[in-house]
Amino acid sequence: MMDQALVYEGLSGLSLERIYVFPEVDSTNDEAKRRLQGRRSVLVLAERQRRGRGRQGQRWESPPGGLWFSLGFRERNVKNIPLLSLLAGAATAQGLRESGFAARIKWPNDILISDRKVAGILVEMEAEGPGSSIVIGIGINVNIAEEELQKRLGPAGVQVGTLMAIAGHPLDRVAILLQVLQRFFPLWRSWKEGRVEPILQSWKGLSLTLNERVLIIAAGRRIEGTAVGLDHNGALLVRTADGRLQRVTEGHLIHLVL
Ligand code: BTN
């Protein structure tokens, strides 16, 4: 079990109104939405999730030993959600790098270490009254045997990995959490202030997808081409064979190896 006192102590300098640590929840994203009622910011952590959710309606296996948490914020002006999801990916990858792992990002925010997906991010938003609630869920496979996750299929061509298997020993989850959150908040402030460059630069610097040939499947559309950049809203720019530039903000991406 995670040492709650250490979590509270480590997070005391970060501007979070409430921090909750549970042995078990359905999904920390759902719990964060509930706890956000009447609050401006919350962090919800759980030892395990009964119904962890992944992107595109997928299930996210969340046994004990992982880092399953969600940041919830109530905001007045919400714009640029795709950028927020890149921001969370960049903070997670940077936090893992500070913890000694060569983490990179596969668009939009799958965190990979040598071709194994070790973390994923699910950003959800709901309009509410004058503002919106934003929930940023981050799942990191830390102290879990890799076989335990094999039943979960990663995105096509991507294997699932755990930090413990990669490092060869268990890791301090609170230390990893703090590394990620320390990277998260400066980028979050940039996002709130509409300063997009620091976010785009962090993501680009860690991206596995830029300059690669990609196939994206989104809402029945198939877009094939070369990932050439990001626009100011965080959309991926893909140059297709006919020379056109397509903007993509969601979907499933496959790196094509030619
Ligand atoms: C993905 O499909 O890559 C996104 C996975 C996101 C998982 C995290 S774990 C904490 C939070 N709670 C959830 O139910 N999902 C996110």
mmCIF file of C-alpha atoms and ligand atoms in Angstrom:
data_model
loop_
_atom_site.group_PDB
_atom_site.id
_atom_site.type_symbol
_atom_site.label_atom_id
_atom_site.label_comp_id
_atom_site.label_asym_id
_atom_site.label_seq_id
_atom_site.Cartn_x
_atom_site.Cartn_y
_atom_site.Cartn_z
ATOM 1 C CA MET A 1 0.000 0.000 0.000
ATOM 2 C CA MET A 2 1.169 3.514 -0.737
ATOM 3 C CA ASP A 3 2.341 5.569 2.221
ATOM 4 C CA GLN A 4 -0.368 8.229 2.443
ATOM 5 C CA ALA A 5 1.605 10.511 4.758
ATOM 6 C CA LEU A 6 4.382 10.698 2.153
ATOM 7 C CA VAL A 7 1.871 11.495 -0.575
ATOM 8 C CA TYR A 8 0.367 14.367 1.434
ATOM 9 C CA GLU A 9 3.763 15.689 2.458
ATOM 10 C CA GLY A 10 5.211 15.547 -1.049
ATOM 11 C CA LEU A 11 2.186 17.262 -2.551
ATOM 12 C CA SER A 12 1.837 19.987 0.036
ATOM 13 C CA GLY A 13 3.568 22.562 -2.166
ATOM 14 C CA LEU A 14 1.305 21.898 -5.143
ATOM 15 C CA SER A 15 -1.908 23.823 -5.402
ATOM 16 C CA LEU A 16 -4.414 21.012 -4.943
ATOM 17 C CA GLU A 17 -7.458 21.654 -2.816
ATOM 18 C CA ARG A 18 -8.007 18.002 -1.815
ATOM 19 C CA ILE A 19 -6.044 14.771 -2.113
ATOM 20 C CA TYR A 20 -7.771 11.404 -1.729
ATOM 21 C CA VAL A 21 -6.102 8.006 -1.512
ATOM 22 C CA PHE A 22 -8.409 4.965 -1.723
ATOM 23 C CA PRO A 23 -7.707 1.238 -1.538
ATOM 24 C CA GLU A 24 -10.160 0.690 -4.390
ATOM 25 C CA VAL A 25 -12.493 2.697 -6.641
ATOM 26 C CA ASP A 26 -14.395 2.027 -9.856
ATOM 27 C CA SER A 27 -12.221 4.466 -11.823
ATOM 28 C CA THR A 28 -10.197 7.345 -10.392
ATOM 29 C CA ASN A 29 -11.549 9.488 -13.258
ATOM 30 C CA ASP A 30 -15.111 8.869 -12.071
ATOM 31 C CA GLU A 31 -14.196 9.358 -8.415
ATOM 32 C CA ALA A 32 -12.415 12.625 -9.299
ATOM 33 C CA LYS A 33 -15.553 13.858 -11.098
ATOM 34 C CA ARG A 34 -17.620 13.103 -7.993
ATOM 35 C CA ARG A 35 -15.109 14.677 -5.590
ATOM 36 C CA LEU A 36 -14.818 17.772 -7.744
ATOM 37 C CA GLN A 37 -18.363 18.803 -6.784
ATOM 38 C CA GLY A 38 -17.969 22.163 -5.071
ATOM 39 C CA ARG A 39 -14.177 22.150 -5.374
ATOM 40 C CA ARG A 40 -11.662 23.679 -7.736
ATOM 41 C CA SER A 41 -9.009 20.959 -7.786
ATOM 42 C CA VAL A 42 -8.610 17.404 -6.524
ATOM 43 C CA LEU A 43 -6.225 14.504 -6.840
ATOM 44 C CA VAL A 44 -7.616 10.998 -6.497
ATOM 45 C CA LEU A 45 -5.313 7.989 -6.174
ATOM 46 C CA ALA A 46 -6.355 4.370 -5.851
ATOM 47 C CA GLU A 47 -4.488 1.182 -5.119
ATOM 48 C CA ARG A 48 -6.667 -0.617 -7.640
ATOM 49 C CA GLN A 49 -9.538 0.179 -9.986
ATOM 50 C CA ARG A 50 -12.454 -2.142 -10.599
ATOM 51 C CA ARG A 51 -13.347 -0.510 -13.894
ATOM 52 C CA GLY A 52 -10.272 1.324 -15.068
ATOM 53 C CA ARG A 53 -10.978 2.960 -18.406
ATOM 54 C CA GLY A 54 -8.669 3.518 -21.331
ATOM 55 C CA ARG A 55 -8.953 5.629 -24.458
ATOM 56 C CA GLN A 56 -11.531 4.765 -27.082
ATOM 57 C CA GLY A 57 -13.765 2.849 -24.705
ATOM 58 C CA GLN A 58 -11.117 0.274 -23.834
ATOM 59 C CA ARG A 59 -10.662 -1.357 -20.479
ATOM 60 C CA TRP A 60 -7.558 -0.521 -18.460
ATOM 61 C CA GLU A 61 -6.268 -3.305 -16.224
ATOM 62 C CA SER A 62 -5.525 -1.737 -12.836
ATOM 63 C CA PRO A 63 -4.241 -4.289 -10.324
ATOM 64 C CA PRO A 64 -2.489 -3.293 -7.074
ATOM 65 C CA GLY A 65 1.072 -2.088 -7.572
ATOM 66 C CA GLY A 66 0.303 0.448 -10.295
ATOM 67 C CA LEU A 67 -0.051 4.208 -10.068
ATOM 68 C CA TRP A 68 -3.652 4.983 -10.929
ATOM 69 C CA PHE A 69 -4.600 8.585 -10.372
ATOM 70 C CA SER A 70 -6.665 11.460 -11.675
ATOM 71 C CA LEU A 71 -6.336 15.203 -11.394
ATOM 72 C CA GLY A 72 -9.629 17.066 -11.453
ATOM 73 C CA PHE A 73 -10.019 20.797 -12.047
ATOM 74 C CA ARG A 74 -12.933 23.125 -12.400
ATOM 75 C CA GLU A 75 -12.162 25.827 -14.934
ATOM 76 C CA ARG A 76 -14.041 28.721 -16.429
ATOM 77 C CA ASN A 77 -12.447 28.992 -19.816
ATOM 78 C CA VAL A 78 -11.757 25.685 -21.380
ATOM 79 C CA LYS A 79 -10.181 25.597 -24.752
ATOM 80 C CA ASN A 80 -7.701 23.344 -26.338
ATOM 81 C CA ILE A 81 -8.447 19.928 -24.905
ATOM 82 C CA PRO A 82 -6.179 18.098 -27.405
ATOM 83 C CA LEU A 83 -3.319 20.215 -26.108
ATOM 84 C CA LEU A 84 -4.177 19.214 -22.555
ATOM 85 C CA SER A 85 -3.895 15.576 -23.431
ATOM 86 C CA LEU A 86 -0.465 16.164 -25.004
ATOM 87 C CA LEU A 87 0.547 18.126 -21.913
ATOM 88 C CA ALA A 88 -0.344 15.218 -19.612
ATOM 89 C CA GLY A 89 1.629 12.847 -21.823
ATOM 90 C CA ALA A 90 4.665 15.118 -21.823
ATOM 91 C CA ALA A 91 4.565 15.506 -18.015
ATOM 92 C CA THR A 92 4.287 11.748 -17.528
ATOM 93 C CA ALA A 93 7.122 10.971 -19.930
ATOM 94 C CA GLN A 94 9.331 13.637 -18.331
ATOM 95 C CA GLY A 95 8.540 12.363 -14.847
ATOM 96 C CA LEU A 96 9.522 8.847 -15.883
ATOM 97 C CA ARG A 97 12.710 10.147 -17.464
ATOM 98 C CA GLU A 98 13.581 11.905 -14.198
ATOM 99 C CA SER A 99 13.031 8.528 -12.533
ATOM 100 C CA GLY A 100 15.649 6.963 -14.803
ATOM 101 C CA PHE A 101 13.569 5.540 -17.681
ATOM 102 C CA ALA A 102 14.015 6.333 -21.369
ATOM 103 C CA ALA A 103 10.323 7.146 -21.829
ATOM 104 C CA ARG A 104 8.974 8.539 -25.107
ATOM 105 C CA ILE A 105 5.499 9.422 -26.368
ATOM 106 C CA LYS A 106 3.516 7.766 -29.130
ATOM 107 C CA TRP A 107 0.772 10.082 -30.333
ATOM 108 C CA PRO A 108 -1.303 11.269 -28.648
ATOM 109 C CA ASN A 109 -0.132 10.219 -25.202
ATOM 110 C CA ASP A 110 0.880 6.565 -24.945
ATOM 111 C CA ILE A 111 4.063 6.395 -22.910
ATOM 112 C CA LEU A 112 6.518 3.850 -24.251
ATOM 113 C CA ILE A 113 9.851 2.553 -23.051
ATOM 114 C CA SER A 114 11.643 0.560 -25.745
ATOM 115 C CA ASP A 115 8.447 -0.278 -27.594
ATOM 116 C CA ARG A 116 6.545 -1.288 -24.485
ATOM 117 C CA LYS A 117 3.588 0.796 -23.344
ATOM 118 C CA VAL A 118 4.026 1.524 -19.642
ATOM 119 C CA ALA A 119 1.526 4.335 -19.157
ATOM 120 C CA GLY A 120 -1.589 5.854 -20.672
ATOM 121 C CA ILE A 121 -3.678 8.974 -20.213
ATOM 122 C CA LEU A 122 -7.406 9.586 -20.411
ATOM 123 C CA VAL A 123 -8.589 13.206 -20.403
ATOM 124 C CA GLU A 124 -12.289 13.851 -19.947
ATOM 125 C CA MET A 125 -14.259 17.069 -19.826
ATOM 126 C CA GLU A 126 -17.802 17.968 -18.894
ATOM 127 C CA ALA A 127 -19.459 21.352 -19.234
ATOM 128 C CA GLU A 128 -21.049 22.316 -15.932
ATOM 129 C CA GLY A 129 -22.833 25.531 -15.157
ATOM 130 C CA PRO A 130 -20.621 28.486 -15.992
ATOM 131 C CA GLY A 131 -17.458 26.375 -16.154
ATOM 132 C CA SER A 132 -16.252 22.906 -17.004
ATOM 133 C CA SER A 133 -14.782 20.057 -15.080
ATOM 134 C CA ILE A 134 -11.632 18.581 -16.487
ATOM 135 C CA VAL A 135 -10.337 15.208 -15.367
ATOM 136 C CA ILE A 136 -6.889 14.019 -16.357
ATOM 137 C CA GLY A 137 -6.417 10.338 -15.579
ATOM 138 C CA ILE A 138 -2.935 8.870 -15.623
ATOM 139 C CA GLY A 139 -2.164 5.186 -15.309
ATOM 140 C CA ILE A 140 1.420 3.969 -14.897
ATOM 141 C CA ASN A 141 2.262 0.259 -14.721
ATOM 142 C CA VAL A 142 4.788 0.328 -11.900
ATOM 143 C CA ASN A 143 5.164 -2.652 -9.547
ATOM 144 C CA ILE A 144 3.214 -5.225 -11.513
ATOM 145 C CA ALA A 145 4.439 -8.468 -13.056
ATOM 146 C CA GLU A 146 4.220 -8.067 -16.820
ATOM 147 C CA GLU A 147 2.375 -11.378 -17.245
ATOM 148 C CA GLU A 148 -0.432 -9.966 -15.157
ATOM 149 C CA LEU A 149 -1.100 -7.395 -17.838
ATOM 150 C CA GLN A 150 -0.658 -9.609 -20.854
ATOM 151 C CA LYS A 151 -4.395 -10.174 -20.985
ATOM 152 C CA ARG A 152 -4.721 -6.506 -21.800
ATOM 153 C CA LEU A 153 -3.972 -5.890 -25.425
ATOM 154 C CA GLY A 154 -1.986 -2.809 -26.184
ATOM 155 C CA PRO A 155 -2.576 -0.768 -29.330
ATOM 156 C CA ALA A 156 -1.667 -2.705 -32.465
ATOM 157 C CA GLY A 157 1.997 -3.475 -32.535
ATOM 158 C CA VAL A 158 2.623 -2.173 -29.042
ATOM 159 C CA GLN A 159 3.479 -4.492 -26.168
ATOM 160 C CA VAL A 160 2.449 -3.743 -22.637
ATOM 161 C CA GLY A 161 5.298 -3.217 -20.160
ATOM 162 C CA THR A 162 5.782 -2.471 -16.487
ATOM 163 C CA LEU A 163 8.475 -0.364 -14.848
ATOM 164 C CA MET A 164 9.343 -3.168 -12.424
ATOM 165 C CA ALA A 165 10.002 -5.595 -15.268
ATOM 166 C CA ILE A 166 12.071 -3.010 -17.158
ATOM 167 C CA ALA A 167 14.124 -1.936 -14.120
ATOM 168 C CA GLY A 168 14.405 -5.439 -12.686
ATOM 169 C CA HIS A 169 13.269 -4.308 -9.251
ATOM 170 C CA PRO A 170 10.267 -2.647 -7.564
ATOM 171 C CA LEU A 171 10.124 1.151 -7.564
ATOM 172 C CA ASP A 172 9.015 3.862 -5.165
ATOM 173 C CA ARG A 173 5.602 4.843 -6.503
ATOM 174 C CA VAL A 174 5.285 8.023 -4.447
ATOM 175 C CA ALA A 175 8.604 9.281 -5.843
ATOM 176 C CA ILE A 176 7.375 8.627 -9.400
ATOM 177 C CA LEU A 177 4.064 10.340 -8.699
ATOM 178 C CA LEU A 178 5.860 13.426 -7.416
ATOM 179 C CA GLN A 179 8.187 13.525 -10.420
ATOM 180 C CA VAL A 180 5.197 13.451 -12.766
ATOM 181 C CA LEU A 181 3.244 16.095 -10.852
ATOM 182 C CA GLN A 182 6.250 18.382 -10.609
ATOM 183 C CA ARG A 183 6.486 18.281 -14.403
ATOM 184 C CA PHE A 184 2.730 18.594 -14.789
ATOM 185 C CA PHE A 185 2.040 21.834 -12.919
ATOM 186 C CA PRO A 186 4.357 24.201 -14.847
ATOM 187 C CA LEU A 187 2.855 22.927 -18.113
ATOM 188 C CA TRP A 188 -0.659 23.199 -16.674
ATOM 189 C CA ARG A 189 0.013 26.852 -15.824
ATOM 190 C CA SER A 190 1.202 27.440 -19.400
ATOM 191 C CA TRP A 191 -2.020 25.884 -20.661
ATOM 192 C CA LYS A 192 -4.160 28.071 -18.411
ATOM 193 C CA GLU A 193 -2.323 31.168 -19.546
ATOM 194 C CA GLY A 194 -2.657 30.202 -23.198
ATOM 195 C CA ARG A 195 1.100 29.784 -23.631
ATOM 196 C CA VAL A 196 1.174 26.845 -25.982
ATOM 197 C CA GLU A 197 4.834 26.801 -27.028
ATOM 198 C CA PRO A 198 6.291 25.196 -23.864
ATOM 199 C CA ILE A 199 3.725 22.397 -24.183
ATOM 200 C CA LEU A 200 4.294 21.811 -27.888
ATOM 201 C CA GLN A 201 8.064 21.859 -27.394
ATOM 202 C CA SER A 202 8.017 19.377 -24.498
ATOM 203 C CA TRP A 203 5.804 16.988 -26.398
ATOM 204 C CA LYS A 204 7.790 17.273 -29.621
ATOM 205 C CA GLY A 205 11.056 16.670 -27.810
ATOM 206 C CA LEU A 206 9.801 13.330 -26.510
ATOM 207 C CA SER A 207 7.718 12.208 -29.463
ATOM 208 C CA LEU A 208 8.220 8.908 -31.236
ATOM 209 C CA THR A 209 5.660 9.868 -33.858
ATOM 210 C CA LEU A 210 7.027 13.045 -35.469
ATOM 211 C CA ASN A 211 8.602 12.482 -38.875
ATOM 212 C CA GLU A 212 7.299 8.918 -38.967
ATOM 213 C CA ARG A 213 4.985 7.295 -41.476
ATOM 214 C CA VAL A 214 1.673 6.757 -39.755
ATOM 215 C CA LEU A 215 -1.791 5.339 -40.268
ATOM 216 C CA ILE A 216 -4.550 6.866 -38.135
ATOM 217 C CA ILE A 217 -7.966 5.304 -37.831
ATOM 218 C CA ALA A 218 -10.535 7.741 -36.482
ATOM 219 C CA ALA A 219 -14.322 7.621 -36.705
ATOM 220 C CA GLY A 220 -14.264 5.453 -39.807
ATOM 221 C CA ARG A 221 -11.619 7.628 -41.466
ATOM 222 C CA ARG A 222 -8.204 6.292 -42.404
ATOM 223 C CA ILE A 223 -5.440 8.815 -42.777
ATOM 224 C CA GLU A 224 -2.082 7.654 -44.009
ATOM 225 C CA GLY A 225 0.942 9.851 -44.369
ATOM 226 C CA THR A 226 3.867 11.400 -42.554
ATOM 227 C CA ALA A 227 3.435 13.063 -39.153
ATOM 228 C CA VAL A 228 5.034 16.445 -39.790
ATOM 229 C CA GLY A 229 4.112 18.540 -36.753
ATOM 230 C CA LEU A 230 1.527 19.884 -34.335
ATOM 231 C CA ASP A 231 -0.658 22.925 -34.782
ATOM 232 C CA HIS A 232 -1.307 25.458 -32.011
ATOM 233 C CA ASN A 233 -4.323 23.539 -30.742
ATOM 234 C CA GLY A 234 -2.323 20.352 -30.360
ATOM 235 C CA ALA A 235 -3.696 18.646 -33.478
ATOM 236 C CA LEU A 236 -1.290 16.310 -35.243
ATOM 237 C CA LEU A 237 -0.476 17.420 -38.785
ATOM 238 C CA VAL A 238 -0.223 14.584 -41.257
ATOM 239 C CA ARG A 239 1.015 15.105 -44.815
ATOM 240 C CA THR A 240 -0.795 12.616 -47.055
ATOM 241 C CA ALA A 241 0.457 11.187 -50.361
ATOM 242 C CA ASP A 242 -1.486 13.803 -52.360
ATOM 243 C CA GLY A 243 0.445 16.531 -50.547
ATOM 244 C CA ARG A 244 -2.436 17.719 -48.391
ATOM 245 C CA LEU A 245 -2.056 18.497 -44.711
ATOM 246 C CA GLN A 246 -4.631 16.809 -42.459
ATOM 247 C CA ARG A 247 -5.297 17.857 -38.859
ATOM 248 C CA VAL A 248 -6.006 14.976 -36.507
ATOM 249 C CA THR A 249 -7.122 15.306 -32.885
ATOM 250 C CA GLU A 250 -8.245 11.788 -32.077
ATOM 251 C CA GLY A 251 -8.007 8.231 -33.232
ATOM 252 C CA HIS A 252 -5.847 5.195 -33.123
ATOM 253 C CA LEU A 253 -2.368 5.575 -34.579
ATOM 254 C CA ILE A 254 -0.126 2.911 -36.011
ATOM 255 C CA HIS A 255 3.493 3.628 -36.877
ATOM 256 C CA LEU A 256 4.099 2.184 -40.323
ATOM 257 C CA VAL A 257 7.386 0.467 -40.863
ATOM 258 C CA LEU A 258 8.288 0.455 -44.528
HETATM 259 C C1 BTN B 1 -5.079 4.616 -22.445
HETATM 260 O O1 BTN B 1 -5.934 3.916 -23.016
HETATM 261 O O2 BTN B 1 -3.907 4.623 -22.829
HETATM 262 C C2 BTN B 1 -5.460 5.493 -21.296
HETATM 263 C C3 BTN B 1 -5.377 4.777 -19.978
HETATM 264 C C4 BTN B 1 -5.715 5.664 -18.800
HETATM 265 C C5 BTN B 1 -5.716 4.907 -17.498
HETATM 266 C C6 BTN B 1 -5.849 5.798 -16.301
HETATM 267 S S1 BTN B 1 -5.616 4.943 -14.781
HETATM 268 C C7 BTN B 1 -6.210 6.305 -13.879
HETATM 269 C C8 BTN B 1 -7.388 6.860 -14.662
HETATM 270 N N1 BTN B 1 -8.601 6.156 -14.318
HETATM 271 C C9 BTN B 1 -9.106 5.474 -15.352
HETATM 272 O O3 BTN B 1 -10.161 4.798 -15.325
HETATM 273 N N2 BTN B 1 -8.323 5.637 -16.433
HETATM 274 C C10 BTN B 1 -7.200 6.503 -16.145
#
